[in-house]
Tab-separated table of C-alpha atoms in Angstrom:
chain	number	residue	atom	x	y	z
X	1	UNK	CA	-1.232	104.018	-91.250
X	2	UNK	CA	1.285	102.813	-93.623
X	3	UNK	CA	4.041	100.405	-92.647
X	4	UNK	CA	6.580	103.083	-92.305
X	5	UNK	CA	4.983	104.817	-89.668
X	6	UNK	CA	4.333	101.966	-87.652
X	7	UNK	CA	8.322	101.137	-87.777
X	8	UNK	CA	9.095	104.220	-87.279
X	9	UNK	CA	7.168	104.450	-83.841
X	10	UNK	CA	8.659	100.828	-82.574
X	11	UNK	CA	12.084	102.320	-83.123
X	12	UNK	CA	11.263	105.610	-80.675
X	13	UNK	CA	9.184	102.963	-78.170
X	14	UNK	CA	12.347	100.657	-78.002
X	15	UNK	CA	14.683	103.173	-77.289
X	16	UNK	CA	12.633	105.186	-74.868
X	17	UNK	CA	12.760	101.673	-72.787
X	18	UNK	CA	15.734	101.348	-73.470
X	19	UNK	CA	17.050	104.578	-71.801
X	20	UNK	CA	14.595	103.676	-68.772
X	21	UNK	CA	16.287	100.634	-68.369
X	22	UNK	CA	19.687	102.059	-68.221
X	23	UNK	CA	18.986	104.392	-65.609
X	24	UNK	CA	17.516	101.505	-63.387
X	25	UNK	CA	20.811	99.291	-63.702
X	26	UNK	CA	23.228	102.178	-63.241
X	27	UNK	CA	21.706	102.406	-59.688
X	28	UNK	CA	22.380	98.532	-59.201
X	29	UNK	CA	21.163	96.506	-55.871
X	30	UNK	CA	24.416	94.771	-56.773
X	31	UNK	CA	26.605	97.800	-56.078
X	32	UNK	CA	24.449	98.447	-52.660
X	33	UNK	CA	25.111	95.073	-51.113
X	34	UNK	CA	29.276	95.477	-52.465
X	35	UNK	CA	29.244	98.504	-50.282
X	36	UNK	CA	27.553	97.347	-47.129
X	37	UNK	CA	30.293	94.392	-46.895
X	38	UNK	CA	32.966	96.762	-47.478
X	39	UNK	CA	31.301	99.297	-44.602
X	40	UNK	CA	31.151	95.782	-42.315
X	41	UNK	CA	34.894	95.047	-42.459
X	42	UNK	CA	35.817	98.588	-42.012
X	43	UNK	CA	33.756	98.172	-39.044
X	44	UNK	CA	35.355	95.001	-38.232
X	45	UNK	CA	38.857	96.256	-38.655
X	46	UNK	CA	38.347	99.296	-36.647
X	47	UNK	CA	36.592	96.839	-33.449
X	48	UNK	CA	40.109	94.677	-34.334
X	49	UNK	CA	42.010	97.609	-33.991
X	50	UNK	CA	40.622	98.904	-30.494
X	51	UNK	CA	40.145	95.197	-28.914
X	52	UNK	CA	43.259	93.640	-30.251
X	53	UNK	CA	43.662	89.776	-31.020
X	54	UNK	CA	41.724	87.724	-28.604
X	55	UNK	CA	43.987	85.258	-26.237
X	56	UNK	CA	44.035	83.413	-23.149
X	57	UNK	CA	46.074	83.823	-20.546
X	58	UNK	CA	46.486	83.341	-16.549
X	59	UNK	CA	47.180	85.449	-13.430
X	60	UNK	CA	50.413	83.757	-11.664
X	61	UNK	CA	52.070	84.677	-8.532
X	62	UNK	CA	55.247	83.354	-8.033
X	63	UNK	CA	56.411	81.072	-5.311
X	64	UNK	CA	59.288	80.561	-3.931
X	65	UNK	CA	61.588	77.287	-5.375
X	66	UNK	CA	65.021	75.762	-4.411
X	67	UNK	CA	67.259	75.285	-7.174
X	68	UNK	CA	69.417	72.039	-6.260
X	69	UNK	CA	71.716	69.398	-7.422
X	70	UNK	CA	70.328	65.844	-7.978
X	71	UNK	CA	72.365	62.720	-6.519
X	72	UNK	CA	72.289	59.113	-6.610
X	73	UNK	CA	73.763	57.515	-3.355
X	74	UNK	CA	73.679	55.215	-0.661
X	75	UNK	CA	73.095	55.091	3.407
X	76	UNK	CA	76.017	54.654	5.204
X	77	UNK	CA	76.768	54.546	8.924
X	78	UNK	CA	79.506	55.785	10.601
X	79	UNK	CA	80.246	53.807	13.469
X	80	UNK	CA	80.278	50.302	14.476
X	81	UNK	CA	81.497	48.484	17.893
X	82	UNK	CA	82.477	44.783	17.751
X	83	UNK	CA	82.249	43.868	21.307
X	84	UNK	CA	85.028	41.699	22.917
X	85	UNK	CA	85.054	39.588	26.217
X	86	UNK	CA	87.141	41.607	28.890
X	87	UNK	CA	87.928	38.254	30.493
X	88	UNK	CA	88.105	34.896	29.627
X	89	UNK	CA	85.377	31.834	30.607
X	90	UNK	CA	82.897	29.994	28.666
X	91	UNK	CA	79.217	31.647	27.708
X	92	UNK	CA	76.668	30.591	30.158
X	93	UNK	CA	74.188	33.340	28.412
X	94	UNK	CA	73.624	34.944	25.613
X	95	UNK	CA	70.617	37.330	25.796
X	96	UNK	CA	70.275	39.495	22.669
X	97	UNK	CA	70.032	38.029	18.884
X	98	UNK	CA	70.728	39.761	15.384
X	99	UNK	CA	68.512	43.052	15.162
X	100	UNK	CA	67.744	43.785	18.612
X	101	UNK	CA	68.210	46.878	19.534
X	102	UNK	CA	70.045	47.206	22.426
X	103	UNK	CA	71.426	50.418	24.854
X	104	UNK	CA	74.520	51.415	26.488
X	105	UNK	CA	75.130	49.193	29.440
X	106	UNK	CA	72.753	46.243	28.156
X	107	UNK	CA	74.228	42.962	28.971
X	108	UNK	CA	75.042	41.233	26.045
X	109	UNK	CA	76.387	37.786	26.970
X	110	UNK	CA	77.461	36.683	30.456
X	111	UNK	CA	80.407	33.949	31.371
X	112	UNK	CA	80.823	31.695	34.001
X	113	UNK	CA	82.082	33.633	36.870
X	114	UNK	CA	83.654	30.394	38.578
X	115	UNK	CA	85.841	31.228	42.046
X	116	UNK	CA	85.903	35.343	40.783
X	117	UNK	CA	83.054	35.902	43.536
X	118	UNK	CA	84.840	34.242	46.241
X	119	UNK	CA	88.469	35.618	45.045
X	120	UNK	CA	86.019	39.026	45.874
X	121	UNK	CA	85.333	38.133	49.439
X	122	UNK	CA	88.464	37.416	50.121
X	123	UNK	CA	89.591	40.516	49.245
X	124	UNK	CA	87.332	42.490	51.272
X	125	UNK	CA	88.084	40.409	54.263
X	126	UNK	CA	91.868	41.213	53.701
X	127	UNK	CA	90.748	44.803	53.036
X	128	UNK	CA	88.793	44.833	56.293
X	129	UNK	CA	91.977	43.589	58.313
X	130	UNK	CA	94.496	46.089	56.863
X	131	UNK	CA	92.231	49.092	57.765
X	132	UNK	CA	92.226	47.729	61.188
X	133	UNK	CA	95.642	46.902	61.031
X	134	UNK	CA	96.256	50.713	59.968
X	135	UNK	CA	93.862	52.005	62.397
X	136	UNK	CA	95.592	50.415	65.296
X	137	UNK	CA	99.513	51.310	64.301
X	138	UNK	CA	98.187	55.022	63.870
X	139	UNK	CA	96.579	55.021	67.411
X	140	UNK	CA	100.201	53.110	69.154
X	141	UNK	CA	102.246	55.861	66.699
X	142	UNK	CA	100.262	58.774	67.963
X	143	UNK	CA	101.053	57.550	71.704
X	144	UNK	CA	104.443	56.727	70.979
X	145	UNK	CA	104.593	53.653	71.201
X	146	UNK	CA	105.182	52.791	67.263
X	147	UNK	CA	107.099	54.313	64.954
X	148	UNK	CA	106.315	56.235	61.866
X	149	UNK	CA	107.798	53.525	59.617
X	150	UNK	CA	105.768	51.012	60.954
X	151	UNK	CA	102.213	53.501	60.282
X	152	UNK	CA	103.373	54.154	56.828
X	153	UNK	CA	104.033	49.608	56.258
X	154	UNK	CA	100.262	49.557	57.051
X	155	UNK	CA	99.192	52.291	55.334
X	156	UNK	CA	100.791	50.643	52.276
X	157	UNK	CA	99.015	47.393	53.636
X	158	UNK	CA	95.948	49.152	52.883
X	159	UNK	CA	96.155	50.497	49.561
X	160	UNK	CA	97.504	47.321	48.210
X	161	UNK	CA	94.245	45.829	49.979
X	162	UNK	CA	91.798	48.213	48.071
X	163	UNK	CA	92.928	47.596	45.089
X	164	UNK	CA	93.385	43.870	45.307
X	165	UNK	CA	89.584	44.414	45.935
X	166	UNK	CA	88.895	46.427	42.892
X	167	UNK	CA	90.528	44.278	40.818
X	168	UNK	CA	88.615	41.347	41.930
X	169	UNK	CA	85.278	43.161	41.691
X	170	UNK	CA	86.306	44.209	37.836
X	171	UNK	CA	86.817	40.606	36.849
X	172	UNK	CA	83.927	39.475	38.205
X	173	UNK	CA	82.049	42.235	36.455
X	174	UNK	CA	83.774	41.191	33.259
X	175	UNK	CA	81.969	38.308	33.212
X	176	UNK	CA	79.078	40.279	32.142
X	177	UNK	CA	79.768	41.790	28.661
X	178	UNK	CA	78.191	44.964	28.168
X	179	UNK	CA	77.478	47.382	24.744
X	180	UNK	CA	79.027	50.373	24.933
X	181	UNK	CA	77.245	52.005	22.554
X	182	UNK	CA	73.225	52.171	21.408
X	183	UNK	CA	72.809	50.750	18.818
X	184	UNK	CA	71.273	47.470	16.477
X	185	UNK	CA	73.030	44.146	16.774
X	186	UNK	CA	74.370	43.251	13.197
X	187	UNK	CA	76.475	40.102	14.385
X	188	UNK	CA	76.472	37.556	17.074
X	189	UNK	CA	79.689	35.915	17.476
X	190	UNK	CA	79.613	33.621	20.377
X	191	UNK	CA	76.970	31.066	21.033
X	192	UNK	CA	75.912	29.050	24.710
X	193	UNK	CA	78.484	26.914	25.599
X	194	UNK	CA	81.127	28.636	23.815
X	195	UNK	CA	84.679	29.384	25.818
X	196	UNK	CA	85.897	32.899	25.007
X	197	UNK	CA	89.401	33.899	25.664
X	198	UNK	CA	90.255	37.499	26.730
X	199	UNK	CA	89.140	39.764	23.119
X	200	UNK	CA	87.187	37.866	21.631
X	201	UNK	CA	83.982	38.928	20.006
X	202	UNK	CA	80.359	38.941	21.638
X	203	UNK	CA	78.695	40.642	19.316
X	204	UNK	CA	78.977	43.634	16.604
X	205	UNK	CA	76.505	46.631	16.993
X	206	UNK	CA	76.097	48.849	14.475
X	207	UNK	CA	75.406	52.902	15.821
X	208	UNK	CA	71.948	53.986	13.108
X	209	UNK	CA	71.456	57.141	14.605
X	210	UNK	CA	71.847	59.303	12.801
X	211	UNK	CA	72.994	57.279	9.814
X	212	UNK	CA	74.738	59.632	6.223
X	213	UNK	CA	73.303	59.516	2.972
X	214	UNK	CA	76.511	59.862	0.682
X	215	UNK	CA	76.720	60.867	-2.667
X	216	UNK	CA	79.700	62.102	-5.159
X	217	UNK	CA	79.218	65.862	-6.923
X	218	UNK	CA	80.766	66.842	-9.580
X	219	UNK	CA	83.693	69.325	-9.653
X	220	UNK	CA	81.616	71.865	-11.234
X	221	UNK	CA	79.197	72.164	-8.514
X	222	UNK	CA	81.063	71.589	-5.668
X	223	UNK	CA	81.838	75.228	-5.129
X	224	UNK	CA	78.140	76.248	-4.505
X	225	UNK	CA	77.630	73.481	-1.581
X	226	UNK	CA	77.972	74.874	2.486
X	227	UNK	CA	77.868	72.939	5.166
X	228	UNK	CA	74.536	72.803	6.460
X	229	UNK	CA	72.757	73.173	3.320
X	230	UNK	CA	69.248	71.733	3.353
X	231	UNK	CA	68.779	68.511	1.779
X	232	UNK	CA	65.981	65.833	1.033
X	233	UNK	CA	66.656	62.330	0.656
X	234	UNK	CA	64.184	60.035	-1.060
X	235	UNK	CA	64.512	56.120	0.228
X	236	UNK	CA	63.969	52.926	-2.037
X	237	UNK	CA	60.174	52.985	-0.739
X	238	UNK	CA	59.402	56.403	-1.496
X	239	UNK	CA	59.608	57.689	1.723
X	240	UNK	CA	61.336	61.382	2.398
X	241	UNK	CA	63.846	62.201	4.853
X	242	UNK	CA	65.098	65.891	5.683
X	243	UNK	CA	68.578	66.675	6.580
X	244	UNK	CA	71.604	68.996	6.506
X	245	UNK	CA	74.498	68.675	4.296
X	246	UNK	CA	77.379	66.933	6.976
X	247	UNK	CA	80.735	66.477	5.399
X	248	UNK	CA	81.836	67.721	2.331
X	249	UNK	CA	85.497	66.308	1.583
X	250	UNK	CA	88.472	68.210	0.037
X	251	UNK	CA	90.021	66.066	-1.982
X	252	UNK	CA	88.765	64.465	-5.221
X	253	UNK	CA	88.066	61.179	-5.911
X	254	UNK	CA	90.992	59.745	-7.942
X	255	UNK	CA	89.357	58.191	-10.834
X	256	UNK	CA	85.989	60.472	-10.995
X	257	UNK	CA	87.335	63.224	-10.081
X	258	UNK	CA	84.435	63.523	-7.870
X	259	UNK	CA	83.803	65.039	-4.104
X	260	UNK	CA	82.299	62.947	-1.614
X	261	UNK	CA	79.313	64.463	0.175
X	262	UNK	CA	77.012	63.592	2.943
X	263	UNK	CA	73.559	64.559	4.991
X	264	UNK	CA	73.166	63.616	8.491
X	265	UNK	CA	69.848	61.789	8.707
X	266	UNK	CA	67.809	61.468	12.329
X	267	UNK	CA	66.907	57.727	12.331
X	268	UNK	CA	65.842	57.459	16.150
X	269	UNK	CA	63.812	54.191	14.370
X	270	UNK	CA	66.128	52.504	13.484
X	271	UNK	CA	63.659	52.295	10.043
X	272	UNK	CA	66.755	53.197	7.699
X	273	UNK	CA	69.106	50.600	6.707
X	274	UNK	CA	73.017	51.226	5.875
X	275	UNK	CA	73.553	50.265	2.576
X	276	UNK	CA	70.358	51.184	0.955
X	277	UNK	CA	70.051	53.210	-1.698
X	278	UNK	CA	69.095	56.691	-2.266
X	279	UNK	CA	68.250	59.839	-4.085
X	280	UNK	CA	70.101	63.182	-2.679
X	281	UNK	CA	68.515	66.364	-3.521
X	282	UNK	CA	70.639	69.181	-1.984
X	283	UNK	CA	69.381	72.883	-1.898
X	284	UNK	CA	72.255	75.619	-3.746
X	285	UNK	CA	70.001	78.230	-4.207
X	286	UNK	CA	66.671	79.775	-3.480
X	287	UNK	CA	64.275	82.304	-6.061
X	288	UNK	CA	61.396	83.034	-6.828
X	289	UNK	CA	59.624	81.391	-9.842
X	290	UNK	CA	56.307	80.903	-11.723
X	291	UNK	CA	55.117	77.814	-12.913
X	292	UNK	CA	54.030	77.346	-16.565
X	293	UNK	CA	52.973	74.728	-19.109
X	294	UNK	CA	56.173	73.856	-20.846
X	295	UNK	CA	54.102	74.778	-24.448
X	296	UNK	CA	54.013	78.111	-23.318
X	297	UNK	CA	57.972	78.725	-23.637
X	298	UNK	CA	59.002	80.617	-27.030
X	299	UNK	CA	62.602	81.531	-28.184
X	300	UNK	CA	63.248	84.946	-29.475
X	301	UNK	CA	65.539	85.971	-32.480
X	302	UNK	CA	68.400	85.597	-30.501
X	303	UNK	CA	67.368	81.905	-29.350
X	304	UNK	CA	66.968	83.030	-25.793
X	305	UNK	CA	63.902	81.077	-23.828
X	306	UNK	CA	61.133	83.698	-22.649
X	307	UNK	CA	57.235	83.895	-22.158
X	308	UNK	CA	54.508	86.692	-23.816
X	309	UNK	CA	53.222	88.676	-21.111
X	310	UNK	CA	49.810	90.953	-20.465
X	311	UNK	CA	51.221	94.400	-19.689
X	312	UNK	CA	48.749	96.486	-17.858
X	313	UNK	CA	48.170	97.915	-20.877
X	314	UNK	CA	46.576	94.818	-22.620
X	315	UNK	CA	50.098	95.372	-24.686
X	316	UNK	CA	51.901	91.950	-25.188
X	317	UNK	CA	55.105	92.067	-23.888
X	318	UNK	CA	58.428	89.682	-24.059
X	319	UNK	CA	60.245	88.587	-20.899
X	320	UNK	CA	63.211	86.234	-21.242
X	321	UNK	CA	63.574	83.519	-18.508
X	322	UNK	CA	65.443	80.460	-17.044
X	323	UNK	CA	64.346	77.037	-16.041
X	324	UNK	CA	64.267	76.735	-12.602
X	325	UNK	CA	63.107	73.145	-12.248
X	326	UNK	CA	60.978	70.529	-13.989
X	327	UNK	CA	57.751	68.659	-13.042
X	328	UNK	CA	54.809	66.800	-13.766
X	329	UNK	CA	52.645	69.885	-14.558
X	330	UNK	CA	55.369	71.729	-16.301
X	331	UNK	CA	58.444	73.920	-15.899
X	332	UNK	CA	59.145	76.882	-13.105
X	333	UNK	CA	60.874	79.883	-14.969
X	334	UNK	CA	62.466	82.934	-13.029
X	335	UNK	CA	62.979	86.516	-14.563
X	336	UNK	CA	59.341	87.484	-14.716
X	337	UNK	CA	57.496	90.051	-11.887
X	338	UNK	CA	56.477	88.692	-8.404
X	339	UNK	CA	52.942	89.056	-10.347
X	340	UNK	CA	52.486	88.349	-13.906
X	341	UNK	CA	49.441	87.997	-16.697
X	342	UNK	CA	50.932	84.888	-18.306
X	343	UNK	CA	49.587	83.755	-21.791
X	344	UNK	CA	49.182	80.336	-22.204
X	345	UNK	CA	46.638	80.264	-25.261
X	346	UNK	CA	47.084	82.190	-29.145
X	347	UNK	CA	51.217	83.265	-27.726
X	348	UNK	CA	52.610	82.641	-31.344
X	349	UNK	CA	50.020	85.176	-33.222
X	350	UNK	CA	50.750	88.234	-31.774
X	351	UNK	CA	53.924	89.837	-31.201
X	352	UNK	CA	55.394	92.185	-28.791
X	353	UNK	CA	53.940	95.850	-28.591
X	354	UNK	CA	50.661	94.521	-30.094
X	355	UNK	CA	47.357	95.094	-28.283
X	356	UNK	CA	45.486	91.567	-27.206
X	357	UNK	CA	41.756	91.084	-25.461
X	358	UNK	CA	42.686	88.893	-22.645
X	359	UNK	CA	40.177	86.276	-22.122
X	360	UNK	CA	41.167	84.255	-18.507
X	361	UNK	CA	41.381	80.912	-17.768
């Protein structure tokens, strides 16, 4: 075979493999796997499209919450007795000390009674002779033998008598200085062996029950307060006391231009103090509210606060609200339903209107 056959038949071989070879790569495994991923996110979008954006949210019920005003005040008490000596004498006992507690008609300190008990039985022995006196001058009168002047002398006689009495038993009971009130003894003011003159002080007893938590509101706020208002009153130790708003006053402080308030406080104890301090939280209003981590709050275009919400739908949903009250664990909002599908996780990627798959916490 000469050399330009043999060329001429590795020419037609070449391009016979050559057209086999084109065939093969037109089909390409490359194009095959390019249209499976494209088939998996049309897949993916459409799943997207009928689940919606995955988020996590919780089922809340609101509860009920007091919206109040917060005060910082101070016990006072509204009543205090200093006790003086109806008589005078020196102190022959003394039988409470500062902080007992003491009750009306306690005997406080007692003074020498010196000739008052026998001034008293002379009294009634002068009292005992005028009624007889009277007794007989009615019996002569009635018979005739007296006359009427005479009966009504005596009967004067006799009257003068019982109260010469009286007064004798009073100042003898004087002696014995008594509280007039229930209460806690603040003050002593005469000691044993002390002379006391007609007023002057025995002790001072101070009247803790109730005692007034008092605290100053602003102008502002004054107009939501009523009498009777439910308040709580937290004490330097932490303790709580419940109470009812008291006294609210009409006129404004001059230089605060503040209104003095104050709760009435049982304190059948005696365990609050006047003077000590103390936060005043008074109740203005009452609503219901649901309680949410303060992360969960978004603004809106107009700036106003709201939360995203799970329609029944799985359709987000945007419901302005107001701060009730801070705590701890977060902030209580009003202006949401009774019941409410709150979402607390993935709230700033999806908007309102847009489907969500809602996974609970």
């Amino acid at each position: 075979m000469s050399k330009t056959r043999i060329l001429t038949v590795i020419v037609v071989v070449a391009a016979v493999v050559v057209w086999l070879l084109s065939g093969i790569l037109t089909d390409s495994p490359s194009e095959a796997v390019v249209s499976l991923a494209e088939a998996k996110e049309i897949r993916d979008a459409e799943e997207s499209a009928e689940t919606g954006v995955l988020v996590r949210a919780k089922r809340s019920t609101a509860v009920q919450q007091d919206d109040t005003i917060l005060l910082r005040g101070r016990i006072v008490d509204r009543n205090q007795a200093t006790v003086p000596a109806r008589t005078g004498g020196q102190v022959i006992a003394r039988y409470v000390e500062i902080g007992d507690s003491v009750a009306t008609g306690d005997v406080l300190c007692e003074l020498d009674p010196e000739d008052r008990q026998a001034l008293v039985d002379v009294a009634k022995d002068a009292l005992d002779l005028a009624e007889k006196e009277f007794k007989s001058v009615t019996t002569l009168t009635e018979r005739g033998f007296e006359q009427e002047l005479d009966t009504a002398r005596k009967k004067a006689q006799l009257s003068a008598s019982k109260q010469a009495l009286l007064a004798a038993e009073i100042e003898l009971e004087n002696t014995k200085i008594t509280a007039p009130i229930d209460g806690i003894v603040d003050m002593v003011h005469a000691n044993l062996g002390d002379y006391v003159s007609l007023g002057s002080p025995c002790a001072t007893i101070l009247v803790l029950d109730p005692v007034y938590a008092q605290g100053f509101v602003a102008e502002e706020h004054i107009v939501s307060l009523t009498l009777g208002s439910s308040a709580t009153v937290t004490l330097p130790n932490g303790e709580s006391r419940d109470g009812e708003l008291s006294f609210i006053s009409k006129k404004a402080e001059e230089n605060s231009r503040t209104f003095r308030v104050e709760i009435e406080l049982s304190n059948e104890d005696f365990s609050i103090s006047s003077g000590m301090s103390a936060n005043i939280e008074i109740v203005v209003d009452s609503t219901l509210a649901h309680q949410v981590p303060t992360s969960v709050a978004l603004l809106d275009q107009d700036g106003s606060l709201g939360v995203k919400l799970v329609a029944s739908n799985d359709v987000v949903e945007f419901r302005r609200v107001s701060i009730v009250r801070e705590d701890p664990d977060g902030i209580w909002v009003s202006g949401l339903p009774e019941r409410a599908t709150i979402i607390t996780v993935g709230q700033g990627l999806v908007v309102e209107g847009e489907r969500v798959t809602v996974d609970f916490e």
